[in-house]
Coordinates of C-alpha atoms and ligand atoms in Angstrom, one line a residue:
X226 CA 0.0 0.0 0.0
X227 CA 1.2 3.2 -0.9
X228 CA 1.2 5.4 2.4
X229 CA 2.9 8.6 0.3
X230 CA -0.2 9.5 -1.4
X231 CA -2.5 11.1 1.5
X232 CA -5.9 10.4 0.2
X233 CA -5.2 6.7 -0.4
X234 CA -5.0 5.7 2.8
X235 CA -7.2 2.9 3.6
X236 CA -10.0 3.2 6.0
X237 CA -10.0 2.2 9.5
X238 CA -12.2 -1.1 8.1
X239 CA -9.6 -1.7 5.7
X240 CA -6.4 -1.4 8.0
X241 CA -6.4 -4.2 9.9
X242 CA -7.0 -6.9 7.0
X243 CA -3.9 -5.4 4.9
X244 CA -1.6 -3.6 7.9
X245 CA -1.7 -4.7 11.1
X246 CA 2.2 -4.6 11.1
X247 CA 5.2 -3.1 9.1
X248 CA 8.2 -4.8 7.2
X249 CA 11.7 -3.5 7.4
X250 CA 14.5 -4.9 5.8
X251 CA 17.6 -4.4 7.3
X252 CA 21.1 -6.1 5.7
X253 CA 18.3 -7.9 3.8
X254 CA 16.7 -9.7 6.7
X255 CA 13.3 -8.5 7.3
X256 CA 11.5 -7.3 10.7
X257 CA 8.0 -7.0 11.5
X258 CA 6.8 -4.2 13.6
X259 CA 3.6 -3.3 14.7
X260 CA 1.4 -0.7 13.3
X261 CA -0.4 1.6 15.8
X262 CA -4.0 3.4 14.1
X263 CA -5.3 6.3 16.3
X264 CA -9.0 7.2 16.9
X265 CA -8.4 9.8 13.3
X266 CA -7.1 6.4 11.1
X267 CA -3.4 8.5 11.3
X268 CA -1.1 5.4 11.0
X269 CA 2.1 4.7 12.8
X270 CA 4.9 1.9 12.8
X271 CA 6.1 1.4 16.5
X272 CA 9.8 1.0 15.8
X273 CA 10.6 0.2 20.0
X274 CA 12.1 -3.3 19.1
X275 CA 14.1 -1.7 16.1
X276 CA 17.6 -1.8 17.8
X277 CA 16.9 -5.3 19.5
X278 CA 15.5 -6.8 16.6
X279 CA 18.7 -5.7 14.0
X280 CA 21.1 -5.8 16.3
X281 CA 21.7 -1.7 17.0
X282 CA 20.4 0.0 13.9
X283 CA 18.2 2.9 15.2
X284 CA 16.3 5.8 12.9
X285 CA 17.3 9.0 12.7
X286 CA 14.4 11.9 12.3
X287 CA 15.8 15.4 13.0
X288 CA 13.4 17.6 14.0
X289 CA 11.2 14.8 14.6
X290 CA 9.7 15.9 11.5
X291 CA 7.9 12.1 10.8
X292 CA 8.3 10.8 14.5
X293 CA 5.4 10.9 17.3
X294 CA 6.5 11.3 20.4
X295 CA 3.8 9.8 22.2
X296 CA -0.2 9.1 21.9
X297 CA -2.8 11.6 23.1
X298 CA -6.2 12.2 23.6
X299 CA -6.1 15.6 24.0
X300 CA -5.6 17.8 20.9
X301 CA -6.7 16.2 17.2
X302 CA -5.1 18.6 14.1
X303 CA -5.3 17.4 10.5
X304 CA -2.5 19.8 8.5
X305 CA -3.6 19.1 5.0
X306 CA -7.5 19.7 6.2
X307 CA -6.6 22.8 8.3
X308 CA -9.1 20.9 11.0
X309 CA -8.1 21.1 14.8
X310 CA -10.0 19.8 17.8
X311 CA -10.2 19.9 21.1
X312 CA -11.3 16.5 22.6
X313 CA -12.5 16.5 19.4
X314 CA -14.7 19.7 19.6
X315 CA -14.2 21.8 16.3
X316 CA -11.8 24.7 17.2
X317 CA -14.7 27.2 15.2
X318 CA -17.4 25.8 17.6
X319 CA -15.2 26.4 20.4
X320 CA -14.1 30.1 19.6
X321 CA -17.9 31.1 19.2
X322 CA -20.0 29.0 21.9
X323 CA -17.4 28.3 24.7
X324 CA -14.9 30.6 26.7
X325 CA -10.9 30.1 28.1
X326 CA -12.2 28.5 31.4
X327 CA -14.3 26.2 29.9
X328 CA -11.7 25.0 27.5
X329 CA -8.9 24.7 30.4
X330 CA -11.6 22.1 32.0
X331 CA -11.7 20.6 28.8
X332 CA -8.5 19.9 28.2
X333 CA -7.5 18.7 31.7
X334 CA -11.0 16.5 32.2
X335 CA -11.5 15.1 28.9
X336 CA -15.4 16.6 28.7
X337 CA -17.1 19.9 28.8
X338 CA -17.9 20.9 32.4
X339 CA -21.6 20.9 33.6
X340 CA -22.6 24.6 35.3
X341 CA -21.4 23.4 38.8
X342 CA -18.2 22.0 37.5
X343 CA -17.5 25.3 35.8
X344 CA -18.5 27.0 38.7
X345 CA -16.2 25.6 40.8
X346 CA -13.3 26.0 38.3
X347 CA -14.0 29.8 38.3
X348 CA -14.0 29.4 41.9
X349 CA -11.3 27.9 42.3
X350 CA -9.4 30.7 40.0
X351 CA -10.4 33.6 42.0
X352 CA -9.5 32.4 45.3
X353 CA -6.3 31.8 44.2
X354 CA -5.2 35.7 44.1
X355 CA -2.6 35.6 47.5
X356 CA 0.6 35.2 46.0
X357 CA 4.1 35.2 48.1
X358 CA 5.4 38.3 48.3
X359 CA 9.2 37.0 47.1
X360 CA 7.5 36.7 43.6
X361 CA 6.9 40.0 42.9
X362 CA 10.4 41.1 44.5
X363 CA 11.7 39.1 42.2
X364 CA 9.9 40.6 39.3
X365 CA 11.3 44.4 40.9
X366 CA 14.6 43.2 41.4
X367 CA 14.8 42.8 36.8
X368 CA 15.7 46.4 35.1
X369 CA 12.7 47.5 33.6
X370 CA 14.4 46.8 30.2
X371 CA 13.8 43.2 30.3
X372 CA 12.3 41.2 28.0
X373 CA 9.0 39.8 30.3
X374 CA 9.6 36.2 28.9
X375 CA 12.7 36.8 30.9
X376 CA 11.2 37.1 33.4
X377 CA 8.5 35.1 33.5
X378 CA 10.3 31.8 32.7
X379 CA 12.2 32.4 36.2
X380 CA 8.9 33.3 38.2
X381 CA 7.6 30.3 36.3
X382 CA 10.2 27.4 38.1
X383 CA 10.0 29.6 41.1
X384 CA 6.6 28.7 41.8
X385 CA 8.2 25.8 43.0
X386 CA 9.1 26.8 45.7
X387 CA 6.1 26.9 47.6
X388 CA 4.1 24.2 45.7
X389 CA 4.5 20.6 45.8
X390 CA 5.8 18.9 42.9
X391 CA 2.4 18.0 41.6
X392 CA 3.6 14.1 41.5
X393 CA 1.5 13.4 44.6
X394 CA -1.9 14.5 41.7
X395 CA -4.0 11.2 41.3
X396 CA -6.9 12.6 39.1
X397 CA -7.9 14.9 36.9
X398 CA -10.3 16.4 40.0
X399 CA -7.0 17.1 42.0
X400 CA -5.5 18.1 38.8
X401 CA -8.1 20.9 38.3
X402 CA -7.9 23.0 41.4
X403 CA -3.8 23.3 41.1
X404 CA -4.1 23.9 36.8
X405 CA -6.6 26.9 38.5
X406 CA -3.5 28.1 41.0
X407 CA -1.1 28.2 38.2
X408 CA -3.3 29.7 35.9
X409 CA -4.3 32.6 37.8
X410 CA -0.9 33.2 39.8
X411 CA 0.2 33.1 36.3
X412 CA -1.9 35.6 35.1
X413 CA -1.0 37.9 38.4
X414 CA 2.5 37.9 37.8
X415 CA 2.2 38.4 33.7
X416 CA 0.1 41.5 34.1
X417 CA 2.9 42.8 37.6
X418 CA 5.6 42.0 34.7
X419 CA 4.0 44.7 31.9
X420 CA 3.6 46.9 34.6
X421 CA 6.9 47.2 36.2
X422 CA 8.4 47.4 32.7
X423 CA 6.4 50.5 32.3
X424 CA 7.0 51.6 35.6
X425 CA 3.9 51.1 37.1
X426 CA 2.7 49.8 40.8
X427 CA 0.8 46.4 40.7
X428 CA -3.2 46.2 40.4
X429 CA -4.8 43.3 42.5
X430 CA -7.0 41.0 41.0
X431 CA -10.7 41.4 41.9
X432 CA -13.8 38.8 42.8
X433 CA -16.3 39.0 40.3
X434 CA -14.2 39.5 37.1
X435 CA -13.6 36.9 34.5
X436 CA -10.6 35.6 33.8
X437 CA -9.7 37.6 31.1
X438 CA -11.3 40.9 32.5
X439 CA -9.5 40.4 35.4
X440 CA -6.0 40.4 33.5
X441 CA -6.8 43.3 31.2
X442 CA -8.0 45.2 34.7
X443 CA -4.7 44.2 36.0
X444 CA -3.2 45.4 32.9
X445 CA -4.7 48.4 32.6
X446 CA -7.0 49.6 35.5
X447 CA -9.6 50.0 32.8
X448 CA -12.9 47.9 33.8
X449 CA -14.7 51.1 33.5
X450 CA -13.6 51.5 30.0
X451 CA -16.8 51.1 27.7
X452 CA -15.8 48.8 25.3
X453 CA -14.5 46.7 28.5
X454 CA -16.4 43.8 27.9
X455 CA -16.0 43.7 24.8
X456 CA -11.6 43.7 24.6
X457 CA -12.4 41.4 27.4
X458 CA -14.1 38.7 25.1
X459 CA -11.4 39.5 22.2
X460 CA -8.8 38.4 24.7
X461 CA -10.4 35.2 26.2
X462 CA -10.9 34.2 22.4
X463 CA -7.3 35.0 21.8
X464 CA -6.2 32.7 25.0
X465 CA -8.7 29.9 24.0
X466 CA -7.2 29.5 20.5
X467 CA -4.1 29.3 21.9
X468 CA -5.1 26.6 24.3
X469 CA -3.3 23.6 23.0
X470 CA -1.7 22.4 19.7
X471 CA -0.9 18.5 20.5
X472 CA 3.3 18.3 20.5
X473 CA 4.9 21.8 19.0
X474 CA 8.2 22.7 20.5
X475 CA 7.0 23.9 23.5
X476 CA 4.6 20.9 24.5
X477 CA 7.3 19.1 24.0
X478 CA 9.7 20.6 25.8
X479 CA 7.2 20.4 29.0
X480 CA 6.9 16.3 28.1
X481 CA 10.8 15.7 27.8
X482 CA 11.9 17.7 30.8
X483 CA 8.5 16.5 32.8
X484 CA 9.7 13.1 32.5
X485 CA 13.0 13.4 34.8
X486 CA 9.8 13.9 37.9
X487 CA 11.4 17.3 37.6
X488 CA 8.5 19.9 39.6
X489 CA 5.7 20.5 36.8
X490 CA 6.6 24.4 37.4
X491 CA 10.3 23.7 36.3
X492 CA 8.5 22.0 33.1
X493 CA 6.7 24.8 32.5
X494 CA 9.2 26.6 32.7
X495 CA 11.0 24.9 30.2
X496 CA 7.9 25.9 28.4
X497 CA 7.8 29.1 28.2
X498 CA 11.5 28.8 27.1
X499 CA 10.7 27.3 24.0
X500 CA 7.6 29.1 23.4
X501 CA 10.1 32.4 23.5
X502 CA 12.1 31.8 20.2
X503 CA 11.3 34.0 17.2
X504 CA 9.8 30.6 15.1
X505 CA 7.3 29.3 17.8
X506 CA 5.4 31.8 20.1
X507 CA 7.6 34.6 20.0
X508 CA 6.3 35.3 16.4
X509 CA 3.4 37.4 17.1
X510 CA 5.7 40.1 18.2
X511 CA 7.8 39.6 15.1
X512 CA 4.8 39.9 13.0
X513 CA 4.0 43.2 14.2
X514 CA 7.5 44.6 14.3
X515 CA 7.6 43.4 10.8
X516 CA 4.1 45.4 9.7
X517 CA 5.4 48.1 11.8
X518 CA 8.9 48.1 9.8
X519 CA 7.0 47.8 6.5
X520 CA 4.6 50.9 7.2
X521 CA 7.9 52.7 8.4
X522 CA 10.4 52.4 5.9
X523 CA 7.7 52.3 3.1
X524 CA 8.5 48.7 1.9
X525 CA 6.6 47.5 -1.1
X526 CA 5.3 44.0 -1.1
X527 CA 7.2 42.9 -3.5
X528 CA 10.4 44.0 -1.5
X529 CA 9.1 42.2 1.9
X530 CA 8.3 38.9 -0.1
X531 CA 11.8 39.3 -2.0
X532 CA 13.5 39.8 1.0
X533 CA 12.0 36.3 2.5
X534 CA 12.5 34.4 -0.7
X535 CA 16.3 35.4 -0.8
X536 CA 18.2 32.2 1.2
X537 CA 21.5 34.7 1.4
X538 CA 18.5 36.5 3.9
X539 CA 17.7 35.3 7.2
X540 CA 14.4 37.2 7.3
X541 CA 11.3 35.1 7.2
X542 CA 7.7 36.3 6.5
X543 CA 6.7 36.2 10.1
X544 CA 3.4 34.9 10.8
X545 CA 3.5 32.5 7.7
X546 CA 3.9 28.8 7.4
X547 CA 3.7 26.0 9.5
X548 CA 4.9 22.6 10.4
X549 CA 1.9 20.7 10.1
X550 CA -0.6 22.9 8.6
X551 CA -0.1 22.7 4.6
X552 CA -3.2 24.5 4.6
X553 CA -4.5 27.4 6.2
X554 CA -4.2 27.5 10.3
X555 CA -7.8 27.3 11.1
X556 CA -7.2 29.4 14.3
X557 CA -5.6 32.6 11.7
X558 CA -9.6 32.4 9.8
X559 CA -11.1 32.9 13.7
X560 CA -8.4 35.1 14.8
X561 CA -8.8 37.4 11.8
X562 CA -12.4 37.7 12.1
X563 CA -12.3 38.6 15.5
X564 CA -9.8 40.9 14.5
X565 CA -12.1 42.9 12.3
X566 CA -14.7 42.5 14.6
X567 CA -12.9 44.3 17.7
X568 CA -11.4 46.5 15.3
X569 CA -15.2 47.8 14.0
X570 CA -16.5 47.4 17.5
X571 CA -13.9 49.9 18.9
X572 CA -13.7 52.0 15.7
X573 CA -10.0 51.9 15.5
X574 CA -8.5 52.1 12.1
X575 CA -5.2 50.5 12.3
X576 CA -3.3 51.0 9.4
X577 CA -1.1 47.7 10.0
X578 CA -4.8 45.7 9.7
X579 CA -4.7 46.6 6.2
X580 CA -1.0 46.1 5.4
X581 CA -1.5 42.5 6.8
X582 CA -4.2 41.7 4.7
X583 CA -2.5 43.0 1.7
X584 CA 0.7 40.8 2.6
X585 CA -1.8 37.9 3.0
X586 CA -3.2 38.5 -0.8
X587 CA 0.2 38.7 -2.2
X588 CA 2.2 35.7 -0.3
X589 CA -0.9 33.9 -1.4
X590 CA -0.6 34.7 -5.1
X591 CA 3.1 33.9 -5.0
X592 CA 4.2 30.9 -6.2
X593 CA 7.2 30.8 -3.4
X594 CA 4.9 30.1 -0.8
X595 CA 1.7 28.8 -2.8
X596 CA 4.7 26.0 -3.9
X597 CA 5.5 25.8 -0.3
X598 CA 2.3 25.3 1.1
X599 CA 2.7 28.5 3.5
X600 CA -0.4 30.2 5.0
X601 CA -1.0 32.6 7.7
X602 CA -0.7 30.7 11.3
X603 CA -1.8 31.7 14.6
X604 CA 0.9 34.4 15.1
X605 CA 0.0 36.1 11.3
X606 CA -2.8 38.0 12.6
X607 CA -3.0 37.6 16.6
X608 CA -0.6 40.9 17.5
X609 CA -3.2 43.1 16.4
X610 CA -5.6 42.4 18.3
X611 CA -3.4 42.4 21.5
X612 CA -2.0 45.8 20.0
X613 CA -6.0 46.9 19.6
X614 CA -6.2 46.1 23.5
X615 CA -2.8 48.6 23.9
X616 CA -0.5 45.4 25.1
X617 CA 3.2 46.1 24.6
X618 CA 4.7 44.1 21.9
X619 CA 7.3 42.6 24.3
X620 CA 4.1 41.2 25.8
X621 CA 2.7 39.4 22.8
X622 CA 4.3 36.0 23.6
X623 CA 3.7 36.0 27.4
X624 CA 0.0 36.4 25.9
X625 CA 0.2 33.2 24.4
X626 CA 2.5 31.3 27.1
X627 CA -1.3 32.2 29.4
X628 CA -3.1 30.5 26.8
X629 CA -0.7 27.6 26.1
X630 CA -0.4 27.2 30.5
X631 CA -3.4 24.2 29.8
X632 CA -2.5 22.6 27.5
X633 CA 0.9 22.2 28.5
X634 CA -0.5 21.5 32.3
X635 CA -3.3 18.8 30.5
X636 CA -0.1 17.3 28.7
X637 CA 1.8 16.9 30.9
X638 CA -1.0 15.3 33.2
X639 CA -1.3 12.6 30.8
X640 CA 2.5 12.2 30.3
X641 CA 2.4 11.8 34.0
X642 CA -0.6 9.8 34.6
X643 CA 0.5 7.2 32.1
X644 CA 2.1 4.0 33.5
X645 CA 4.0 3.7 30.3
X646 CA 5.8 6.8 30.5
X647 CA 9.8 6.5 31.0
X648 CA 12.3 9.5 30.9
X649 CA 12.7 11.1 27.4
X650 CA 16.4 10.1 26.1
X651 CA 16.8 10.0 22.5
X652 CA 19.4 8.3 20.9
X653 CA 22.2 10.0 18.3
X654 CA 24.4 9.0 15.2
X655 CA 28.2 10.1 16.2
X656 CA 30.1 11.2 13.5
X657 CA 33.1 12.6 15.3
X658 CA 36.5 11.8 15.6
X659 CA 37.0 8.0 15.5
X660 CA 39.8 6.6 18.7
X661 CA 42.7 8.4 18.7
X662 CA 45.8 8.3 21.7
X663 CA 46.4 11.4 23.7
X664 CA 49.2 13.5 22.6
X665 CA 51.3 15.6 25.1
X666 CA 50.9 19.8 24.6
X667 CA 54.9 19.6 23.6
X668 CA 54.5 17.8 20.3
X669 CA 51.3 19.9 19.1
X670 CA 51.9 22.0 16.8
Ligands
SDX901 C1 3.8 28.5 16.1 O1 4.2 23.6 15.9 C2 3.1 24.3 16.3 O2 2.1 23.8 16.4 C3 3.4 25.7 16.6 C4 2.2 26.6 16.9 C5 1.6 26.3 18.2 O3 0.3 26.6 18.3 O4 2.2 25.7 19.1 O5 1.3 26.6 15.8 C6 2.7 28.1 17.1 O6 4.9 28.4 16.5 C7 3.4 28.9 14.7 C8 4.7 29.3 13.8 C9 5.2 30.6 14.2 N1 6.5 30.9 13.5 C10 6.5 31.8 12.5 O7 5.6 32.3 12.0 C11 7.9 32.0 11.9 C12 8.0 32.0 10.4 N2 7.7 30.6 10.0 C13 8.8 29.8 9.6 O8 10.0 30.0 10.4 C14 8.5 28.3 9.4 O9 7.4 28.3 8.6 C15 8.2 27.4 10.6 C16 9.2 27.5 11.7 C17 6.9 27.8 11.3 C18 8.0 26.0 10.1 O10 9.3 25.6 9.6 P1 9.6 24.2 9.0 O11 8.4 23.3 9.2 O12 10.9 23.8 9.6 O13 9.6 24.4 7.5 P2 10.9 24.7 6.7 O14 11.7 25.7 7.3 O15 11.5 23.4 6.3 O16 10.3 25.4 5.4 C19 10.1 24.7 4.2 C20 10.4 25.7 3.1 C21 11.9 26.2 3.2 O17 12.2 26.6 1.9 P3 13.0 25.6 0.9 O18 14.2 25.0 1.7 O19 12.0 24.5 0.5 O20 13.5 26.4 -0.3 O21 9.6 26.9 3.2 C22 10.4 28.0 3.5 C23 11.7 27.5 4.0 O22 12.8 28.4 3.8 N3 9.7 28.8 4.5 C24 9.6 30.1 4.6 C25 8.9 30.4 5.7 N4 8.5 29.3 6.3 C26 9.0 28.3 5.6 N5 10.2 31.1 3.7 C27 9.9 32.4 4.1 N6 9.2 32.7 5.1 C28 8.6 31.8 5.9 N7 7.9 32.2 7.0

């Protein structure tokens, strides 16, 4: 059977007469290995016995480009269909019906919460305000220069020091009611970061405020503004599509490093370390710093889209392309419609809207990227919103490590919760120096 050609794969009825397992010929001997079919018909060959079975020839997959790392329930995203899921509710139906809270239960608990197990999430999110007093020293003791993902990643581990590991968490239940600690201490500290970087005193959180309203009031001081409500919703939309996205770099990161037993704060720590780099989360600020250069220096189109053709040029189109999405990102259609939707709501006219959307058309009728399969992704049109709600660039990716804190909490909970889990520790091809005898400093030349 020809696996290459996508649309030829078999149906799940049709799998398990012609491939319950996988031949591999190795110095022409041949070894079977079984084939493992998720709940989506995505196929897999389980290579564990490879390096028994030949006696020490492993696989090599930089980048991990065609290797899963583990099975999960949690997030379902189909590149070439542009379809992603949450417990296999439609991101679309998600953005429009449900809200960041509900999701975050989602993730963690595998169903939708009933009214009183929502309730008791918000609960458990606003009585979670008290924070130790050493966390925002440490914020104070930073120069107001620093980048807040700086920042956060060290308040992040240091969370540890007053919580327990999160080992001793048995259920979900449990699970909850610390994800709802993090999540709002998290939140806390994010909005004391933007304000000591613009020099201003801390705002507490307040009973009776979302989750969202509550940060942009922390923020901002501004839940008397009119259009409160409504920035409010833009933002929980923004968090709830960034919820999850099954094993990126920075889910990843929280699995491999979760798996020494290391605290769960130090591996989401190691989250927001990966999320930081310019090709992961900290593209939405690249994105706009790119629109913003663009409307500044006067570039044309043509000029930007040279410029990220040109290999000699390490510039990228920001905000475009993808690892697994060879179609468009479903989250960019939402995002961009609730982009225009704040944008009419609050009347702004922001020129940068328009020079996105004019990027979009022209990347799109380039054969460079149409070749390349490269859409808008999450980051293409997400920075200006948050730039509609007045957030500081340099914020832009601590927005999306507080929408990511679920999913990387609900992954690794299932990492943790599964009896198969070992510690991460892939292998490696050396291609060094074969042996070779010491020689003493006098006879190098
Ligand atoms: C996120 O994985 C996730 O799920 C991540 C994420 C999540 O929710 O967790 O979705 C969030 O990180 C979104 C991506 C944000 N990053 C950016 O917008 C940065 C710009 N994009 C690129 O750096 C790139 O597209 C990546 C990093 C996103 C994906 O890179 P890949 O999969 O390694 O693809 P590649 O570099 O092999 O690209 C294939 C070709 C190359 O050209 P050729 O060698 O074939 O000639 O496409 C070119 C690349 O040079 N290319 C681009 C490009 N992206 C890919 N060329 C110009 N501009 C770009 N943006």
């Amino acid at each position: 059977m020809n696996l290459s050609e996508f649309d030829s794969v078999p149906l799940r009825s049709e799998v398990s007469d012609i491939m319950d397992s996988a031949e591999i010929k190795v110095f022409n001997k041949s070894h079977s290995f079984p084939v493992v079919m998720g709940s989506e018909e995505e196929l897999a060959i389980d290579i564990g016995s490879l390096r028994s079975q030949s006696g020490g020839v492993i696989t090599i997959d930089p980048a991990y480009v065609n290797t899963a790392s583990c099975q999960s329930k949690i997030t379902y995203l189909d590149g070439e269909k542009g379809i992603l899921r949450y417990r296999g509710y439609p991101i679309e139906q998600l953005a429009e019906k449900s809200n960041f809270l509900e999701v975050s239960y989602l993730l963690l608990n595998e169903d939708l919460p009933t009214a009183s197990e929502l309730e008791n999430l918000v609960s458990q999110v606003s009585t979670s305000h008290n924070l130790d007093p050493f966390l925002n020293n440490i914020i104070k003791s930073y120069p107001n220069h620093a980048h807040p993902m700086c920042i956060l990643s060290s308040l992040m581990v240091s969370l540890a020091v007053n919580e327990t590991g999160g080992h001793e968490l048995q259920s979900s239940k449990e699970a909850s009611a610390v994800l709802a600690k993090v999540m709002a201490q998290t939140a806390i500290l994010s909005a004391n970061i933007s304000r000591h970087g613009s020099g201003l005193g801390f705002i507490k959180a307040e009973q009776g405020l979302s989750y969202s309203e509550n940060f942009l009031n922390m923020m901002f001081d501004n839940k008397g503004h009119k259009n409160f409500s409504t920035m409010a919703s833009a933002l929980d939309c923004i968090f709830l599509l960034h919820a999850d996205h099954e094993q990126n770099c920075s889910t990843s990161a929280v699995r491999l490093v979760g798996s020494s037993q290391v605290s769960l704060y130090a591996a989401l720590a190691s989250g927001v370390n990966a999320l930081w780099g310019p090709l992961h989360g900290g593209a939405n600020q690249a994105v706009v710093e790119m629109l913003e250069s663009i409307e500044r220096d006067g570039l044309s189109f043509e000029q930007v889209l040279d410029k990220a053709k040109d290999k000699s040029d390490p510039f990228k189109l920001m905000g475009f392309g993808h690892r697994v999405y060879k179609n468009f990102d479903p989250r960019s259609k939402v995002i961009k419609s609730v982009c225009d939707r704040l944008l009419g709501d609050l009347g702004v006219d922001d020129p940068l809207l328009e020079i996105a959307k004019n990027l979009e058309n022209a990347a799109l009728e380039d054969d460079y990227f149409v070749s390349r399969k490269l859409y808008p992704n999450v980051d293409f049109y997400s920075g200006i919103i948050l730039r509609t709600l007045g957030i500081p660039t340099n914020m832009f990716t601590v927005i999306f490590a507080l929408g990511r804190l679920p999913g990387w909490f609900s992954q690794w909970f299932e990492m943790h919760s599964s009896p198969e889990t070992k510690i991460a520790r892939p292998r490696q091809i050396y291609n060094g120096h074969t042996n070779r005898q010491y020689i003493d400093i006098s006879q190098r030349v």
